[in-house]
Coordinates of C-alpha atoms and ligand atoms in Angstrom, one line a residue:
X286 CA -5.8 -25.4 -10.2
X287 CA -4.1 -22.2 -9.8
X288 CA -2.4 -22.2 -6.3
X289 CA -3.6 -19.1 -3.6
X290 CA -1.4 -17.2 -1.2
X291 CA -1.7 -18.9 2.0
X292 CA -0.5 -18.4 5.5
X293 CA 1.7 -20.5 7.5
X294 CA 1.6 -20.7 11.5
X295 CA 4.4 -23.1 12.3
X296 CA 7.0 -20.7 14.0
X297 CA 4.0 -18.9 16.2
X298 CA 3.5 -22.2 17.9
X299 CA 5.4 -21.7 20.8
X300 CA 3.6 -18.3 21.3
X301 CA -0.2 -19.3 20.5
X302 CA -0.7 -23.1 19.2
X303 CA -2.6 -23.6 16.7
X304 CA -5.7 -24.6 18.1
X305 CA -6.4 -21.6 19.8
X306 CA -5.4 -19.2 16.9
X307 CA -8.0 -21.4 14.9
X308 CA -10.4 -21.0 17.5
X309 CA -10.3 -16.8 17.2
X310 CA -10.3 -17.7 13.6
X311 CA -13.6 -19.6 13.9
X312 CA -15.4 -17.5 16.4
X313 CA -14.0 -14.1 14.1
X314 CA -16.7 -15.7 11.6
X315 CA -19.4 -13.1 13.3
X316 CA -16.8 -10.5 11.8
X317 CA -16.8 -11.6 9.0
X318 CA -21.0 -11.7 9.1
X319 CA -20.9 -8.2 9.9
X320 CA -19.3 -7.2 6.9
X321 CA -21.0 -8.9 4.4
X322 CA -24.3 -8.1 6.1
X323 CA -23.3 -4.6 6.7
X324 CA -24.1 -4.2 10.4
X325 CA -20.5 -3.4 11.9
X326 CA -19.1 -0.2 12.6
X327 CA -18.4 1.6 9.6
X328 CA -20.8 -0.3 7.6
X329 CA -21.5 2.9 4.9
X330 CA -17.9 1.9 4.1
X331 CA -18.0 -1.1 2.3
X332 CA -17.4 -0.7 -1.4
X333 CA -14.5 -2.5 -1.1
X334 CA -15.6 -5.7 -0.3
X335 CA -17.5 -6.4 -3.6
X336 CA -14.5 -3.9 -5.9
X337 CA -13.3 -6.9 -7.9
X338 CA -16.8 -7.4 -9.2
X339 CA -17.8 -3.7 -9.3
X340 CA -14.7 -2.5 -10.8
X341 CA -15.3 -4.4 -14.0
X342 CA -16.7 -2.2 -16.4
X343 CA -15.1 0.5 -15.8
X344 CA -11.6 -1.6 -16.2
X345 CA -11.8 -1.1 -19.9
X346 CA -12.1 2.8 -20.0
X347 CA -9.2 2.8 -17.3
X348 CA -7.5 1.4 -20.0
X349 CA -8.2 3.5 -22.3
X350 CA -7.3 6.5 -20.9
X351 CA -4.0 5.0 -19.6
X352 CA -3.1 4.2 -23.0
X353 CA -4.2 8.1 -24.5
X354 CA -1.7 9.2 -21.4
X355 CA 0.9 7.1 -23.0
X356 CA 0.1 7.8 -26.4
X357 CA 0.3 12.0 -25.8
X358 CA 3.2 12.1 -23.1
X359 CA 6.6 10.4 -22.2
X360 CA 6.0 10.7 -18.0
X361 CA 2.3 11.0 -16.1
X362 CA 2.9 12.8 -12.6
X363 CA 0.4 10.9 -10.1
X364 CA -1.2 14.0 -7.6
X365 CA -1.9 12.4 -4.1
X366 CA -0.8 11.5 -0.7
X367 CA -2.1 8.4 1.7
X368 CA -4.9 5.9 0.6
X369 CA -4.7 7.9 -2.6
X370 CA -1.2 7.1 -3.2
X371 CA 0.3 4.2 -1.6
X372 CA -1.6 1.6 -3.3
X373 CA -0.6 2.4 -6.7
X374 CA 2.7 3.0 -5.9
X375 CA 3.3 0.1 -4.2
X376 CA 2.1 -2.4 -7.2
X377 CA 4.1 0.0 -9.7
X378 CA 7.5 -0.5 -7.1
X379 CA 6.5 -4.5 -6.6
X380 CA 5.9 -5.1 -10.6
X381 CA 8.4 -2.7 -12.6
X382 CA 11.6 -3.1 -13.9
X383 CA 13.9 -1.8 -10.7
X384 CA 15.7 0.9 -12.6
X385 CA 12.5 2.1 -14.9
X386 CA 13.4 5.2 -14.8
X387 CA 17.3 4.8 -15.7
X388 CA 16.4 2.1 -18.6
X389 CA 16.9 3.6 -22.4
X390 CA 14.6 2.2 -24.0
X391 CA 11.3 3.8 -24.7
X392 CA 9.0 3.4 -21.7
X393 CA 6.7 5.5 -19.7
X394 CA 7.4 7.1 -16.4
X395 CA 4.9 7.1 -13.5
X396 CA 6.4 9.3 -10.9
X397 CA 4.6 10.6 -7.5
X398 CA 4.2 13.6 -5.7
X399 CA 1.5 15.9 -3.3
X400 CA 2.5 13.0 -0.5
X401 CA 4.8 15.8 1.1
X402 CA 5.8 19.6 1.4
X403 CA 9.0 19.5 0.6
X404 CA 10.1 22.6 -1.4
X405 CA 13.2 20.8 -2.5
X406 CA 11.2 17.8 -3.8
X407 CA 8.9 19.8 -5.6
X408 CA 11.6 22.0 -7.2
X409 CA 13.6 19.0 -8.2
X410 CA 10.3 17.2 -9.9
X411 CA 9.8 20.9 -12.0
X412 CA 13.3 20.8 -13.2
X413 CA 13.0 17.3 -14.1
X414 CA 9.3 17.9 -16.2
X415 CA 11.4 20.9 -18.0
X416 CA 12.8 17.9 -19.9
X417 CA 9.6 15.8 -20.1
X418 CA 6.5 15.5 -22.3
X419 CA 4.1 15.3 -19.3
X420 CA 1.0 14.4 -18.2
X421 CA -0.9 14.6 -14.7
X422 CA -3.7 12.0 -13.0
X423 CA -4.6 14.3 -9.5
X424 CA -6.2 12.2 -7.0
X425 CA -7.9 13.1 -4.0
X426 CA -11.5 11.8 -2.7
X427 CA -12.1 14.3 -0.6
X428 CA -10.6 17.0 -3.4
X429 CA -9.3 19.2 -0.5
X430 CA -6.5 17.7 1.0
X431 CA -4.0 20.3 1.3
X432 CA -0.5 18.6 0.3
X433 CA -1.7 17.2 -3.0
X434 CA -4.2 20.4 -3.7
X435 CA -0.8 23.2 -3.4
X436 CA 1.2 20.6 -5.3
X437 CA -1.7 20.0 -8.1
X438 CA -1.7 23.7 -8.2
X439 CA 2.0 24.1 -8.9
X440 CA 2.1 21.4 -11.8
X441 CA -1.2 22.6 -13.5
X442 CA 0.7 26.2 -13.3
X443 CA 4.1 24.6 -15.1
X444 CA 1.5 22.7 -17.3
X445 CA -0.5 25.1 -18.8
X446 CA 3.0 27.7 -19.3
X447 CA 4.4 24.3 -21.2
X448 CA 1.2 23.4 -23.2
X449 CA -1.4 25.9 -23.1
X450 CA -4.6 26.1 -20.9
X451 CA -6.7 23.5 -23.9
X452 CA -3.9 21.3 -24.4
X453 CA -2.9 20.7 -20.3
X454 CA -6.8 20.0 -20.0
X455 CA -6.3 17.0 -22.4
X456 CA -3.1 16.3 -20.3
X457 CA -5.2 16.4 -16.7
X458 CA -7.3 13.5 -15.7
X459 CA -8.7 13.9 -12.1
X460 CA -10.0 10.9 -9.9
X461 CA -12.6 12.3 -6.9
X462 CA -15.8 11.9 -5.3
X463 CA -18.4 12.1 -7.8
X464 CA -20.2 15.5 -6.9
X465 CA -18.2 17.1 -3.7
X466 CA -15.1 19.0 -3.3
X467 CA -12.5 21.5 -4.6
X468 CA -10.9 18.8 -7.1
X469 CA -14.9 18.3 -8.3
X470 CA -15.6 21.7 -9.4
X471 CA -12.1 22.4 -10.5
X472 CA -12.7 20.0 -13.0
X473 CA -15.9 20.9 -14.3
X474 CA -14.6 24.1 -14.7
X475 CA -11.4 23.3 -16.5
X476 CA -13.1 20.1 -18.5
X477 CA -11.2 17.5 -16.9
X478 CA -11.6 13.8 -17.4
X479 CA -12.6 12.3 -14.4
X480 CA -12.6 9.1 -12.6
X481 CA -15.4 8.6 -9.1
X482 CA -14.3 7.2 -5.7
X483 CA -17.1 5.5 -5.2
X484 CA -18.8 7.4 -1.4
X485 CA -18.5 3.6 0.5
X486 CA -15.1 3.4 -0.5
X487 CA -12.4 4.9 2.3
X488 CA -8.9 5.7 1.2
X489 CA -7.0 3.2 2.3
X490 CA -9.4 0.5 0.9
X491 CA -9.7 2.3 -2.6
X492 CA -6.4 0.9 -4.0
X493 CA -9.0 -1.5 -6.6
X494 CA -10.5 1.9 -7.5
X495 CA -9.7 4.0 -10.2
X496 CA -7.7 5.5 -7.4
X497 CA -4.9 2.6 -7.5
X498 CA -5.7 1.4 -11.4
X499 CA -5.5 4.1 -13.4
X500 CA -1.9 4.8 -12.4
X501 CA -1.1 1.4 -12.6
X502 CA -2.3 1.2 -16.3
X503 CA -0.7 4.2 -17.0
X504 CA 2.4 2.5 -16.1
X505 CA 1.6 -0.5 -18.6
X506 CA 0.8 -3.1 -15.7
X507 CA -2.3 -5.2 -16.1
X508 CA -5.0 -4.0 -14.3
X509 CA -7.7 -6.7 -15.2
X510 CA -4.9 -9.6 -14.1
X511 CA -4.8 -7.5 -10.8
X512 CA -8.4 -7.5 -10.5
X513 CA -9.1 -11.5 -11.2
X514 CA -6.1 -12.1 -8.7
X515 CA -8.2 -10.0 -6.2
X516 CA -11.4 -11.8 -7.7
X517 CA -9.9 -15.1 -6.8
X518 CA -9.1 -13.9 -3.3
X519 CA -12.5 -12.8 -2.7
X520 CA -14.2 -16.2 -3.6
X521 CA -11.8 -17.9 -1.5
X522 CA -12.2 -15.7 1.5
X523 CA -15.2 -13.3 1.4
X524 CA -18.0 -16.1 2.6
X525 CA -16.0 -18.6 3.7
X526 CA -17.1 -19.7 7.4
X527 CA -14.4 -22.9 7.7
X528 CA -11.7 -20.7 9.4
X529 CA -9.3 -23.7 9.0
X530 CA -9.4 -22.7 5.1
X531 CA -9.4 -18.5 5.5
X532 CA -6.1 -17.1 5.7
X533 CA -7.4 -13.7 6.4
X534 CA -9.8 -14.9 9.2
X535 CA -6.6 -16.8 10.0
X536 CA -3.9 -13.7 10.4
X537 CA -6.6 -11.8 11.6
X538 CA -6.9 -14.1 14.5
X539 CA -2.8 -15.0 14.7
X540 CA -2.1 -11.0 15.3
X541 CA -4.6 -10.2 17.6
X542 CA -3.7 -13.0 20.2
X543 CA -0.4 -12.5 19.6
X544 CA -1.1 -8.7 20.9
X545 CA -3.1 -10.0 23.5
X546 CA 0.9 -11.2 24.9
X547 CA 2.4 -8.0 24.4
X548 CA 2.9 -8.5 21.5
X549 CA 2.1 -4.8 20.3
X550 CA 4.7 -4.3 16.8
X551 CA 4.1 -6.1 14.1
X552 CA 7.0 -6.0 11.9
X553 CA 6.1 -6.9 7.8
X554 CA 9.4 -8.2 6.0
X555 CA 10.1 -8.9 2.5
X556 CA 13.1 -10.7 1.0
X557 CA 12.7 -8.3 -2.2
X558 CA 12.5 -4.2 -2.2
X559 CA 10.2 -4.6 -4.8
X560 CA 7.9 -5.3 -2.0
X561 CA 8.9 -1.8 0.0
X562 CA 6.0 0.4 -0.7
X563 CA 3.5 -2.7 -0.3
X564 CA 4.9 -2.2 3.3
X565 CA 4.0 1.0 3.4
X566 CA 0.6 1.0 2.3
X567 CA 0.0 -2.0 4.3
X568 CA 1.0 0.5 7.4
X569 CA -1.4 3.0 6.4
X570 CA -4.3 -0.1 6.3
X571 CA -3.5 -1.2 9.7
X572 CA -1.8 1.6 11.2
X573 CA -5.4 3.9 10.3
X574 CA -7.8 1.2 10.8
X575 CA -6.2 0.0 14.2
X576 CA -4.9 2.5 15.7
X577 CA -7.5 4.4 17.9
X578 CA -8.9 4.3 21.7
X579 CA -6.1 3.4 23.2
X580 CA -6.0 0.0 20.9
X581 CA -3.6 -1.3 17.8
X582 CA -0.6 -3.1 16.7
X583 CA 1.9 -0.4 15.3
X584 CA 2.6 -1.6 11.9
X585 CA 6.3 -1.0 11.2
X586 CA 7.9 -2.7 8.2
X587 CA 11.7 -3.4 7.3
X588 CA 13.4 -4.8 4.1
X589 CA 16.2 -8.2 4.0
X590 CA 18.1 -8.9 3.9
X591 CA 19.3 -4.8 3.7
X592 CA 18.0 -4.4 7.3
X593 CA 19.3 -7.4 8.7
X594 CA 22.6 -5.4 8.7
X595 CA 20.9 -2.9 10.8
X596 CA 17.7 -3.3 12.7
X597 CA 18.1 -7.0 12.3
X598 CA 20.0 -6.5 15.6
X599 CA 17.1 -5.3 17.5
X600 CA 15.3 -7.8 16.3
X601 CA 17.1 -10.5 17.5
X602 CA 17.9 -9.1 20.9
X603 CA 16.1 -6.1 21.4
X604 CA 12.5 -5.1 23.8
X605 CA 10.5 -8.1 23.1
X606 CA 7.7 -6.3 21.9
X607 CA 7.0 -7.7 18.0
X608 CA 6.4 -10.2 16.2
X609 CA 7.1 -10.8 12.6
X610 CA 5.1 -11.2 9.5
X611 CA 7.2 -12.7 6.6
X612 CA 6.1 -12.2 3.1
X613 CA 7.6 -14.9 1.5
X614 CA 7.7 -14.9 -2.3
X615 CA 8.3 -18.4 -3.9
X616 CA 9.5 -17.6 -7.2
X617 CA 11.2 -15.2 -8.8
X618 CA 10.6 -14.1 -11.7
X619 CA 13.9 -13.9 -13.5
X620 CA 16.7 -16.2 -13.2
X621 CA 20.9 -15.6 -12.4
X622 CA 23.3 -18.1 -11.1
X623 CA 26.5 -17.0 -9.3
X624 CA 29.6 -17.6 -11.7
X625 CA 32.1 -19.9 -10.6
X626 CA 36.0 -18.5 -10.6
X627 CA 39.2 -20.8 -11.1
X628 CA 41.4 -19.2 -8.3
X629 CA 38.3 -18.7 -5.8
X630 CA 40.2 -15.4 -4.1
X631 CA 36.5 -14.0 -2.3
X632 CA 36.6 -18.0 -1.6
X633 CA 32.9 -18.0 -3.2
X634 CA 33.1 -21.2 -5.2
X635 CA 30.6 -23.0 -2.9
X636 CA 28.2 -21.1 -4.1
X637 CA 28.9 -21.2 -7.5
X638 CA 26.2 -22.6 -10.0
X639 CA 23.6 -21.7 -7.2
X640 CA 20.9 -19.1 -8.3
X641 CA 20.7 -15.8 -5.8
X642 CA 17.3 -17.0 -5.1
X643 CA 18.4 -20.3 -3.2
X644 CA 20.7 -17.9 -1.5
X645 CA 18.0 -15.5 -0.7
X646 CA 16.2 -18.2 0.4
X647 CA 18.4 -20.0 2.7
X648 CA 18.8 -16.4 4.3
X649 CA 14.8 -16.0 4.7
X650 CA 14.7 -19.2 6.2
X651 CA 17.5 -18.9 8.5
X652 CA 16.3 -15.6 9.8
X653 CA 13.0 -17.0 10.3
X654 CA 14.8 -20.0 12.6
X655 CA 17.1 -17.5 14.6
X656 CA 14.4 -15.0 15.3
X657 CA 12.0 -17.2 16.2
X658 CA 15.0 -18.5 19.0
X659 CA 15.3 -14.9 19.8
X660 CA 12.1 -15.6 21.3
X661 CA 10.4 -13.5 18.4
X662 CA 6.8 -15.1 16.6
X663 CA 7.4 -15.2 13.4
X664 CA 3.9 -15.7 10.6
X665 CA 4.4 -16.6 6.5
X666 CA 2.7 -15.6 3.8
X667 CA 3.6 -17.5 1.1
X668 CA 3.2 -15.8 -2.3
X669 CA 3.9 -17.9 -5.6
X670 CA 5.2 -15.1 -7.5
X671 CA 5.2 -11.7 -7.8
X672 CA 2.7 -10.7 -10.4
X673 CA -0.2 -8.6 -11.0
X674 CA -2.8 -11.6 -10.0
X675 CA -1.2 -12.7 -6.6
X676 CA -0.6 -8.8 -6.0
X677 CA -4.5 -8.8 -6.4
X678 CA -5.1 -11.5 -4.2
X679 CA -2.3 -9.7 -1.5
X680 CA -4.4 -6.5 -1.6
X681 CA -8.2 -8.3 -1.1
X682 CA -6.4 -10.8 1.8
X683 CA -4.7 -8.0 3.7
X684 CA -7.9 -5.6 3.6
X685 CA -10.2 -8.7 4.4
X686 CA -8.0 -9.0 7.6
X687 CA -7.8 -5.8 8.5
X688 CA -11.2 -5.3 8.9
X689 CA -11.7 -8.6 10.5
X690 CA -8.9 -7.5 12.7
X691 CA -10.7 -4.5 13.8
X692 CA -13.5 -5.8 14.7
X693 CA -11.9 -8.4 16.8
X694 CA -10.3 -5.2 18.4
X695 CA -13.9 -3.4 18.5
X696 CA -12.6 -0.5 16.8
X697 CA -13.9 1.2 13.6
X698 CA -11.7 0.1 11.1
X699 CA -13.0 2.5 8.2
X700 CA -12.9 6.1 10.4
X701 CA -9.7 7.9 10.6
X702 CA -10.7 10.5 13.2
X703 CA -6.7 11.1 14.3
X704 CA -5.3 12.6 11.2
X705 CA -7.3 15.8 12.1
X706 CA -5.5 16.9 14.6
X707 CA -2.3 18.2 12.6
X708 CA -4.5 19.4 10.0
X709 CA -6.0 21.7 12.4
X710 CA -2.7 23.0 14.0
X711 CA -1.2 23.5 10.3
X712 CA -4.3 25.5 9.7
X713 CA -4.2 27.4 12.5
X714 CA -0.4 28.0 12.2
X715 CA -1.2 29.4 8.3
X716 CA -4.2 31.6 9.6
X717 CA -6.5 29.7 7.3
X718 CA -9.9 31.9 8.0
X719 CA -11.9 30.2 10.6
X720 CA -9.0 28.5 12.5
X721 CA -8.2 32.4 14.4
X722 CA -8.9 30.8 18.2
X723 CA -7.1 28.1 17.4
X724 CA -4.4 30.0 16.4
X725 CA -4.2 32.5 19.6
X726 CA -4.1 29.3 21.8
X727 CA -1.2 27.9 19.8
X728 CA 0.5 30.7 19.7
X729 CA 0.3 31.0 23.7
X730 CA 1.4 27.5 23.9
X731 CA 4.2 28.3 22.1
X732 CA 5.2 30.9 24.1
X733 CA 5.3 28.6 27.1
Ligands
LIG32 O1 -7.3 6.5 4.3 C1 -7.7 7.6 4.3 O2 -8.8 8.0 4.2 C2 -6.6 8.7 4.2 O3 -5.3 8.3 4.4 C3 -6.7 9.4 2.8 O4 -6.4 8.5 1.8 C4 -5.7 10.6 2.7 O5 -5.8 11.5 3.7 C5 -5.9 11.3 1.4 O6 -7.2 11.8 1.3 P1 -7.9 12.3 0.0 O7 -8.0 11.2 -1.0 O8 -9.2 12.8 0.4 O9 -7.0 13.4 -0.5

C-alpha cells in the first residue's frame, strides 16, 4: 500500500497533549459535516471539495492544450496574481529542475507575471520575450482584477506587434468564469481558448482547477499524477469521522488550540526551497480564509536551513508568539554523497561518504529539538517524497484543514471581504469614474 502524508504531534506535547488535540479533532467532525452537507458558511463555495473527481475529464484537454503551447512556443507567460497564481507556481517551484530556466537543453519556460505593478519587472519580462517564441495562459476568475488585466494588456500588445493579431489568438489561452467579466468577453471577441473556474470554486481553493493545471502541464509536470495524489487524499480524509486517523481534522484541531495559548504565528518551514512558493500559497489559504473579525493565526513561512542563519534567532529566543509547522520531506529525490579529501584542510572528513540528505536531516531534526526547548511547539508533516502525487495529497490535506480550521474559528473561510479595501483607495487615487467621493476624502486625508 502506497504510504499517505501524515502528521506527527510529539513535540506539541508539552503545549497541548494529545488527548485533548484529539478531542478538538473528534468533536471538529460537525465541521467536517458541514462541508460535505453544505450547510456552513460559505457553502456556495464548495467545488473544491469534490475537484479530484470533477476535474477528470477535463484533465485530458488540459493536456492537450499544454502540449500545442509547447509544440508552437519556447516560453508560456502565466497572467495572474493570488489564488490565480500561487498554486501553480508553487508545484512548478517544488517539482522543476532548480535552475530550469539556466539549463541548455531544450525545455519549456513557465514564467509568471500580473502578481505586481512593478514597472521594472514588467520591462525586464518584455526585453526578455524580445528573445523568446512566446505564448500567454491569462488567468483571472473574476476577469477584472486590475494587476493581471494592465499586465495582460501589455503582453497581448508586444504579442500581436511580434505575431500578428490571428497568430497571438492561437498563442492566448484564457482561464475565467464561464460567462462574467472583462477576461469573458475579451475572449469571445478575440477567439480565445478558454478554460471555466467553475462559480463554487474561490481562488485560493482553485489550484485543482484549470487555474493551477494548465500551467503546470504547460510546464511538462503531470497533472493526472497530481490529481490521483489529491484523489487519495480525499478518500482518506473527506468522510472520515475517526479523528485519530485524519490528519487534516488533526492539524486543524493542533493549530487552533495552540492559538487558543497565544499562540497567534504559525510559522511553515521546509528543509528544501523547492518548497518556497508552497509557503506562500499556503499563506494566502490561511492568511484569507482566517484572517477576519478580529480572529486568525498569521501564517508566515521561512526556508532552512537558509533562515536559520537569520530569523532562526528569533525563533529560538524571540516573543513567544508561534509555533512551528515542519514540512518534513522523507526522501529526496536525487542522490550526492560529500567527497572525502586526503589532507582534510576544512576538517570535513567526518562527513565524508555521508549523503547531504542525512545532513539535512540531522539539521531538521536538531532544530526541531532546540526550538521545541526554546519553548516553541513544533507540528510534522511528514511527506515521502516530493512528487506530483504527494504534492496532490499536500494541496487536498491543507485545504481540508483550512476549512475545518475556520470553522472551528467560526469565520467564513471561503469570503475575502478585506482585500477590498486597497482596491478602493487605488481606485480612488487613479480617479477610476465612480470612485470621485472617495477620492475628495482621501485626498483631505492626505492633506492632514
Ligand atoms: O482567493 C481569492 O479569491 C483571491 O486571492 C483571488 O485569487 C485573487 O484576488 C485573484 O482574483 P481573480 O482570479 O479574480 O483575478
Amino acid at each position: 500500500m502506497k504510504e499517505n502524508i501524515s502528521i506527527d504531534l510529539k513535540n506539541t506535547e508539552k503545549f497541548i497533549s494529545c488527548e485533548e488535540t484529539y478531542a478538538l479533532a473528534q468533536k471538529s467532525v460537525i465541521h467536517l459535516d458541514s462541508l460535505n452537507n453544505g450547510t456552513g458558511a460559505g457553502n456556495d463555495f464548495l467545488g473544491w471539495l469534490s475537484l479530484p473527481d470533477d476535474i477528470h475529464p477535463t484533465v485530458s484537454k488540459l493536456e492537450k492544450c499544454a502540449k500545442h503551447l509547447r509544440n508552437i512556443s519556447d516560453t508560456t507567460v502565466v497572467v495572474g496574481i493570488g489564488g490565480s497564481y500561487l498554486g501553480s507556481k508553487a508545484i512548478i517551484e517544488a517539482l522543476s529542475h532548480s535552475f530550469s530556466p539556466l539549463l541548455q537543453k531544450k525545455h519549456h519556460d513557465v514564467l509568471f507575471a500580473g502578481h505586481n505593478l512593478c514597472e521594472d519587472y514588467i520591462s525586464d519580462l518584455l526585453e526578455l520575450l524580445y528573445e523568446r517564441n512566446y505564448s500567454i495562459i491569462v488567468i483571472s476568475k473574476s476577469g477584472t482584477t486590475t494587476e493581471p488585466a494592465i499586465v495582460f494588456r501589455i503582453l497581448k500588445e508586444h504579442l500581436e506587434r511580434r505575431v500578428g493579431k490571428a497568430q497571438a489568438a492561437d498563442r492566448i489561452i484564457a482561464v475565467t468564469d464561464s460567462s462574467k467579466g472583462a477576461l469573458r468577453s475579451l475572449s469571445e471577441l478575440y477567439g480565445y481558448d478558454t478554460f471555466d473556474i467553475p462559480d463554487n470554486i474561490g481562488g485560493r481553493y482553485s489550484v485543482l482547477s484549470p487555474v493551477g493545471l494548465l500551467p503546470v502541464a504547460v510546464s511538462g509536470l503531470d497533472i493526472s499524477a497530481l490529481v490521483k495524489g489529491a484523489k487519495a487524499f480525499e478518500d482518506i480524509s473527506r468522510r472520515n469521522k475517526k479523528a485519530l486517523t485524519n490528519p487534516s481534522l488533526i492539524y486543524a484541531a493542533a493549530r487552533n488550540l495552540l492559538l487558543q495559548q497565544g499562540r497567534s504565528i504559525e510559522i511553515l518551514a521546509g528543509f528544501t526551497p523547492k518548497l518556497h512558493y508552497l509557503a506562500e500559497w499556503w499563506k494566502q489559504l490561511y492568511g484569507e480564509s482566517e484572517g477576519k473579525e478580529g480572529k486568525g493565526i498569521f501564517p508566515a513561512s521561512v526556508d532552512f536551513t537558509t533562515d536559520l542563519h537569520s530569523l532562526g534567532q528569533y525563533i529560538q529566543e524571540g516573543q513567544r508568539l508561534m509555533f512551528e509547522t515542519i514540512l518534513s520531506v522523507k526522501n529526496p529525490t536525487k542522490t550526492l554523497t560529500i567527497p572525502s579529501e586526503t589532507d582534510d584542510s576544512d576538517k570535513l572528513n567526518f562527513l565524508a561518504g555521508k549523503r547531504v540528505s542525512e545532513v539535512n536531516r540531522c539539521a531538521e531534526t536538531g532544530t526541531i529539538l532546540a526550538h521545541n526547548d526554546g519553548d516553541v511547539p513544533v507540528l510534522r508533516i511528514d511527506v515521502p517524497v516530493l512528487n506530483e502525487f504527494y504534492i496532490g495529497q499536500l494541496i487536498y490535506f491543507f485545504e481540508l484543514a483550512c476549512a475545518i480550521s475556520g470553522y472551528i474559528l467560526d469565520v467564513n473561510p471561503f469570503d475575502q471581504p478585506g482585500v477590498e479595501a486597497y482596491k478602493n483607495n487605488m481606485f480612488a487615487l487613479l480617479n477610476k469614474p465612480g470612485y470621485e467621493e472617495k477620492g475628495k476624502l482621501l485626498q483631505e486625508k492626505m492633506k492632514k
